[in-house]
Amino acid sequence: MKNRQLRLKRNIRQGEPVSLDLFDLVETDIPEPNEGQFLVETKALGTSPAQRAYLMGEMSRFHPPLAIGELMRGRGVGPVIKSRHPDYKEGEIVACSTGWQDYSIQDGDQTKMPVKTLQKIHDPQEPLYLHLGTLGASAFAAYYGFLDVGRPKAGETVLVSSCAGGVGSMVAQIARLKGCRVIGIAGGPQKCAWIQDVVGVDAAIDYKNEDLYEKLAELVPNGIDVYFDNVGGETLDAALKNLALRGRIVVCGLISTEYIDPPVPGPRHYYNLIYKRARMEGFFVWDYFEDFPTAEADLVRWYKQGKLTPTERVFKGLESAPEALQSLFAGVDTGIKVIEL
Ligand SMILES: NC(=O)c1ccc[n+]([C@@H]2O[C@H](COP(=O)([O-])OP(=O)(O)OC[C@H]3O[C@@H](n4cnc5c(N)ncnc54)[C@H](OP(=O)(O)O)[C@@H]3O)[C@@H](O)[C@H]2O)c1
């Protein structure tokens, strides 16, 4: 048995799709844990638009680049299969920075990490990839961003962009659970049908084929109480223009403009933050790390009660990881994109 790794072969160019060509598939021996370490078998990997920045060869807003020849970074989930660490027993399930490889050595020392990311799964559910998506990092971003920053109340109107995406599909489900009226924005009729039929939004806006401003005027005449923003750009502007009094904008991501260089000019309708006494606030999910067991317990409970529908789109095999990452930008797939190894 060997450890397969995807290592960066060359940097990505502006606008170039993420593909397997950017990586070397390398086989190494499976590493042995030293005293104080443990070995994790990666059963599944998650995806995040932020991972594109690692490939660019220059410092992005948050992320240091990967060096050529370095293992691709990424979050994975799997069992501890050998342990020489007193706090991590063989058979326990963890989600952590495994990188794009079959096996990883972890030392459990979170103080050395730029952000804490090693999470013990207390009530593992099958398939394990759920702990990267519906019951893991994607859902945690939805849970903390929406509940802690958005502070919704039952009966309020919530607008979610990239609602057919990973985080967005979870925000919409949590908003529905909390008794909100949910409007989802997605690209194309199929995605709009999916967010209505599977995610359960009250109304959908196809931003690629409908006029966002007209549809918002029709669907939210009294304004948006919470806008959960995954995309930035023109959609953020339309939401700003249609805010309710004391509306809240949760800035989660800006996939529509994030990798445009030089950065695009800011929103035109931000004056409405004054007129509507509104709040616009960003968040970073890993800041909530110490509280993850609370989110995990809530999400697992809702899932077992049948109140959460898993939305994972599963790619198969380590070699499909670049395609899974690219699918975030191509916009063809619905739900949370995960890779099962
Ligand atoms: N703040 C945090 O801590 C945190 C944590 C996790 C994720 N995030 C951010 O949250 C957002 C959602 O993450 P995710 O992993 O769930 O990704 P995602 O929403 O599944 O991303 C893929 C979707 O984004 C939409 N999209 C892609 N390019 C677009 C464009 N140019 N304009 C508008 N929409 C576009 C597409 O949907 P359509 O086909 O519907 O356009 C695509 O299917 C990202 O911006 C991510 O960076 C932030």
JSON list of C-alpha atoms and ligand atoms in Angstrom, two decimals, residues 47-50 141 162 165-168 185-187 191 207-208 230-231 251-256 258 283-285 327-329 331-333 335 337, ligand 1:
[
{"chain": "A", "resi": 47, "resn": "THR", "atom": "CA", "xyz": [-13.71, 21.84, -1.57]},
{"chain": "A", "resi": 48, "resn": "SER", "atom": "CA", "xyz": [-13.68, 25.59, -1.11]},
{"chain": "A", "resi": 49, "resn": "PRO", "atom": "CA", "xyz": [-13.30, 28.40, -3.67]},
{"chain": "A", "resi": 50, "resn": "ALA", "atom": "CA", "xyz": [-10.43, 29.70, -1.51]},
{"chain": "A", "resi": 141, "resn": "ALA", "atom": "CA", "xyz": [-20.14, 28.55, 7.71]},
{"chain": "A", "resi": 162, "resn": "SER", "atom": "CA", "xyz": [-25.39, 30.95, -4.67]},
{"chain": "A", "resi": 165, "resn": "GLY", "atom": "CA", "xyz": [-24.10, 26.00, -3.83]},
{"chain": "A", "resi": 166, "resn": "GLY", "atom": "CA", "xyz": [-22.59, 24.35, -0.76]},
{"chain": "A", "resi": 167, "resn": "VAL", "atom": "CA", "xyz": [-22.89, 27.02, 1.93]},
{"chain": "A", "resi": 168, "resn": "GLY", "atom": "CA", "xyz": [-25.97, 28.61, 0.32]},
{"chain": "A", "resi": 185, "resn": "ILE", "atom": "CA", "xyz": [-30.74, 33.11, -6.10]},
{"chain": "A", "resi": 186, "resn": "ALA", "atom": "CA", "xyz": [-29.16, 30.61, -8.49]},
{"chain": "A", "resi": 187, "resn": "GLY", "atom": "CA", "xyz": [-27.95, 30.44, -12.08]},
{"chain": "A", "resi": 191, "resn": "LYS", "atom": "CA", "xyz": [-30.76, 25.06, -10.26]},
{"chain": "A", "resi": 207, "resn": "TYR", "atom": "CA", "xyz": [-30.06, 35.65, -11.97]},
{"chain": "A", "resi": 208, "resn": "LYS", "atom": "CA", "xyz": [-28.78, 34.51, -15.36]},
{"chain": "A", "resi": 230, "resn": "ASN", "atom": "CA", "xyz": [-21.77, 34.25, -1.18]},
{"chain": "A", "resi": 231, "resn": "VAL", "atom": "CA", "xyz": [-21.02, 36.07, -4.42]},
{"chain": "A", "resi": 251, "resn": "VAL", "atom": "CA", "xyz": [-20.57, 38.79, 3.96]},
{"chain": "A", "resi": 252, "resn": "CYS", "atom": "CA", "xyz": [-19.52, 35.16, 3.55]},
{"chain": "A", "resi": 253, "resn": "GLY", "atom": "CA", "xyz": [-17.81, 35.19, 0.15]},
{"chain": "A", "resi": 254, "resn": "LEU", "atom": "CA", "xyz": [-17.42, 37.01, -3.17]},
{"chain": "A", "resi": 255, "resn": "ILE", "atom": "CA", "xyz": [-16.91, 34.28, -5.73]},
{"chain": "A", "resi": 256, "resn": "SER", "atom": "CA", "xyz": [-18.16, 36.50, -8.61]},
{"chain": "A", "resi": 258, "resn": "GLU", "atom": "CA", "xyz": [-12.72, 37.33, -5.93]},
{"chain": "A", "resi": 283, "resn": "PHE", "atom": "CA", "xyz": [-17.13, 36.56, 9.32]},
{"chain": "A", "resi": 284, "resn": "PHE", "atom": "CA", "xyz": [-14.57, 33.78, 9.21]},
{"chain": "A", "resi": 285, "resn": "VAL", "atom": "CA", "xyz": [-15.92, 30.35, 10.09]},
{"chain": "A", "resi": 327, "resn": "SER", "atom": "CA", "xyz": [-16.90, 22.73, -10.60]},
{"chain": "A", "resi": 328, "resn": "LEU", "atom": "CA", "xyz": [-17.29, 25.54, -8.03]},
{"chain": "A", "resi": 329, "resn": "PHE", "atom": "CA", "xyz": [-16.26, 28.07, -10.66]},
{"chain": "A", "resi": 331, "resn": "GLY", "atom": "CA", "xyz": [-21.25, 26.50, -11.73]},
{"chain": "A", "resi": 332, "resn": "VAL", "atom": "CA", "xyz": [-22.58, 23.29, -13.28]},
{"chain": "A", "resi": 333, "resn": "ASP", "atom": "CA", "xyz": [-23.25, 21.26, -10.14]},
{"chain": "A", "resi": 335, "resn": "GLY", "atom": "CA", "xyz": [-24.86, 21.37, -3.55]},
{"chain": "A", "resi": 337, "resn": "LYS", "atom": "CA", "xyz": [-18.87, 19.34, -3.68]},
{"chain": "B", "resi": 1, "resn": "LIG", "atom": "N1", "xyz": [-16.37, 33.38, 5.37]},
{"chain": "B", "resi": 1, "resn": "LIG", "atom": "C1", "xyz": [-16.09, 32.10, 5.55]},
{"chain": "B", "resi": 1, "resn": "LIG", "atom": "O1", "xyz": [-15.61, 31.67, 6.60]},
{"chain": "B", "resi": 1, "resn": "LIG", "atom": "C2", "xyz": [-16.36, 31.15, 4.41]},
{"chain": "B", "resi": 1, "resn": "LIG", "atom": "C3", "xyz": [-16.33, 29.76, 4.62]},
{"chain": "B", "resi": 1, "resn": "LIG", "atom": "C4", "xyz": [-16.65, 28.91, 3.54]},
{"chain": "B", "resi": 1, "resn": "LIG", "atom": "C5", "xyz": [-16.96, 29.45, 2.30]},
{"chain": "B", "resi": 1, "resn": "LIG", "atom": "N2", "xyz": [-16.92, 30.81, 2.15]},
{"chain": "B", "resi": 1, "resn": "LIG", "atom": "C6", "xyz": [-17.31, 31.43, 0.88]},
{"chain": "B", "resi": 1, "resn": "LIG", "atom": "O2", "xyz": [-18.69, 31.12, 0.72]},
{"chain": "B", "resi": 1, "resn": "LIG", "atom": "C7", "xyz": [-19.01, 31.09, -0.65]},
{"chain": "B", "resi": 1, "resn": "LIG", "atom": "C8", "xyz": [-19.70, 29.77, -0.94]},
{"chain": "B", "resi": 1, "resn": "LIG", "atom": "O3", "xyz": [-18.75, 28.70, -0.79]},
{"chain": "B", "resi": 1, "resn": "LIG", "atom": "P1", "xyz": [-19.10, 27.24, -1.32]},
{"chain": "B", "resi": 1, "resn": "LIG", "atom": "O4", "xyz": [-17.93, 26.40, -1.02]},
{"chain": "B", "resi": 1, "resn": "LIG", "atom": "O5", "xyz": [-20.41, 26.85, -0.82]},
{"chain": "B", "resi": 1, "resn": "LIG", "atom": "O6", "xyz": [-19.14, 27.48, -2.89]},
{"chain": "B", "resi": 1, "resn": "LIG", "atom": "P2", "xyz": [-20.41, 27.39, -3.83]},
{"chain": "B", "resi": 1, "resn": "LIG", "atom": "O7", "xyz": [-21.43, 28.39, -3.44]},
{"chain": "B", "resi": 1, "resn": "LIG", "atom": "O8", "xyz": [-20.85, 25.97, -3.96]},
{"chain": "B", "resi": 1, "resn": "LIG", "atom": "O9", "xyz": [-19.71, 27.87, -5.15]},
{"chain": "B", "resi": 1, "resn": "LIG", "atom": "C9", "xyz": [-20.09, 27.42, -6.39]},
{"chain": "B", "resi": 1, "resn": "LIG", "atom": "C10", "xyz": [-21.22, 28.25, -6.95]},
{"chain": "B", "resi": 1, "resn": "LIG", "atom": "O10", "xyz": [-20.90, 29.64, -6.97]},
{"chain": "B", "resi": 1, "resn": "LIG", "atom": "C11", "xyz": [-21.61, 30.26, -8.02]},
{"chain": "B", "resi": 1, "resn": "LIG", "atom": "N3", "xyz": [-20.72, 31.07, -8.82]},
{"chain": "B", "resi": 1, "resn": "LIG", "atom": "C12", "xyz": [-19.55, 30.69, -9.37]},
{"chain": "B", "resi": 1, "resn": "LIG", "atom": "N4", "xyz": [-19.03, 31.71, -10.08]},
{"chain": "B", "resi": 1, "resn": "LIG", "atom": "C13", "xyz": [-19.90, 32.73, -9.96]},
{"chain": "B", "resi": 1, "resn": "LIG", "atom": "C14", "xyz": [-19.95, 34.06, -10.48]},
{"chain": "B", "resi": 1, "resn": "LIG", "atom": "N5", "xyz": [-18.95, 34.51, -11.25]},
{"chain": "B", "resi": 1, "resn": "LIG", "atom": "N6", "xyz": [-21.00, 34.84, -10.16]},
{"chain": "B", "resi": 1, "resn": "LIG", "atom": "C15", "xyz": [-21.99, 34.38, -9.36]},
{"chain": "B", "resi": 1, "resn": "LIG", "atom": "N7", "xyz": [-22.00, 33.13, -8.85]},
{"chain": "B", "resi": 1, "resn": "LIG", "atom": "C16", "xyz": [-20.98, 32.34, -9.15]},
{"chain": "B", "resi": 1, "resn": "LIG", "atom": "C17", "xyz": [-22.16, 29.14, -8.92]},
{"chain": "B", "resi": 1, "resn": "LIG", "atom": "O11", "xyz": [-23.56, 29.05, -8.69]},
{"chain": "B", "resi": 1, "resn": "LIG", "atom": "P3", "xyz": [-24.60, 29.63, -9.78]},
{"chain": "B", "resi": 1, "resn": "LIG", "atom": "O12", "xyz": [-24.54, 28.67, -10.93]},
{"chain": "B", "resi": 1, "resn": "LIG", "atom": "O13", "xyz": [-25.88, 29.63, -9.06]},
{"chain": "B", "resi": 1, "resn": "LIG", "atom": "O14", "xyz": [-24.07, 30.97, -10.16]},
{"chain": "B", "resi": 1, "resn": "LIG", "atom": "C18", "xyz": [-21.45, 27.91, -8.39]},
{"chain": "B", "resi": 1, "resn": "LIG", "atom": "O15", "xyz": [-22.21, 26.72, -8.54]},
{"chain": "B", "resi": 1, "resn": "LIG", "atom": "C19", "xyz": [-17.71, 31.28, -1.40]},
{"chain": "B", "resi": 1, "resn": "LIG", "atom": "O16", "xyz": [-17.62, 32.62, -1.81]},
{"chain": "B", "resi": 1, "resn": "LIG", "atom": "C20", "xyz": [-16.66, 30.94, -0.36]},
{"chain": "B", "resi": 1, "resn": "LIG", "atom": "O17", "xyz": [-15.44, 31.58, -0.64]},
{"chain": "B", "resi": 1, "resn": "LIG", "atom": "C21", "xyz": [-16.64, 31.65, 3.17]}
]
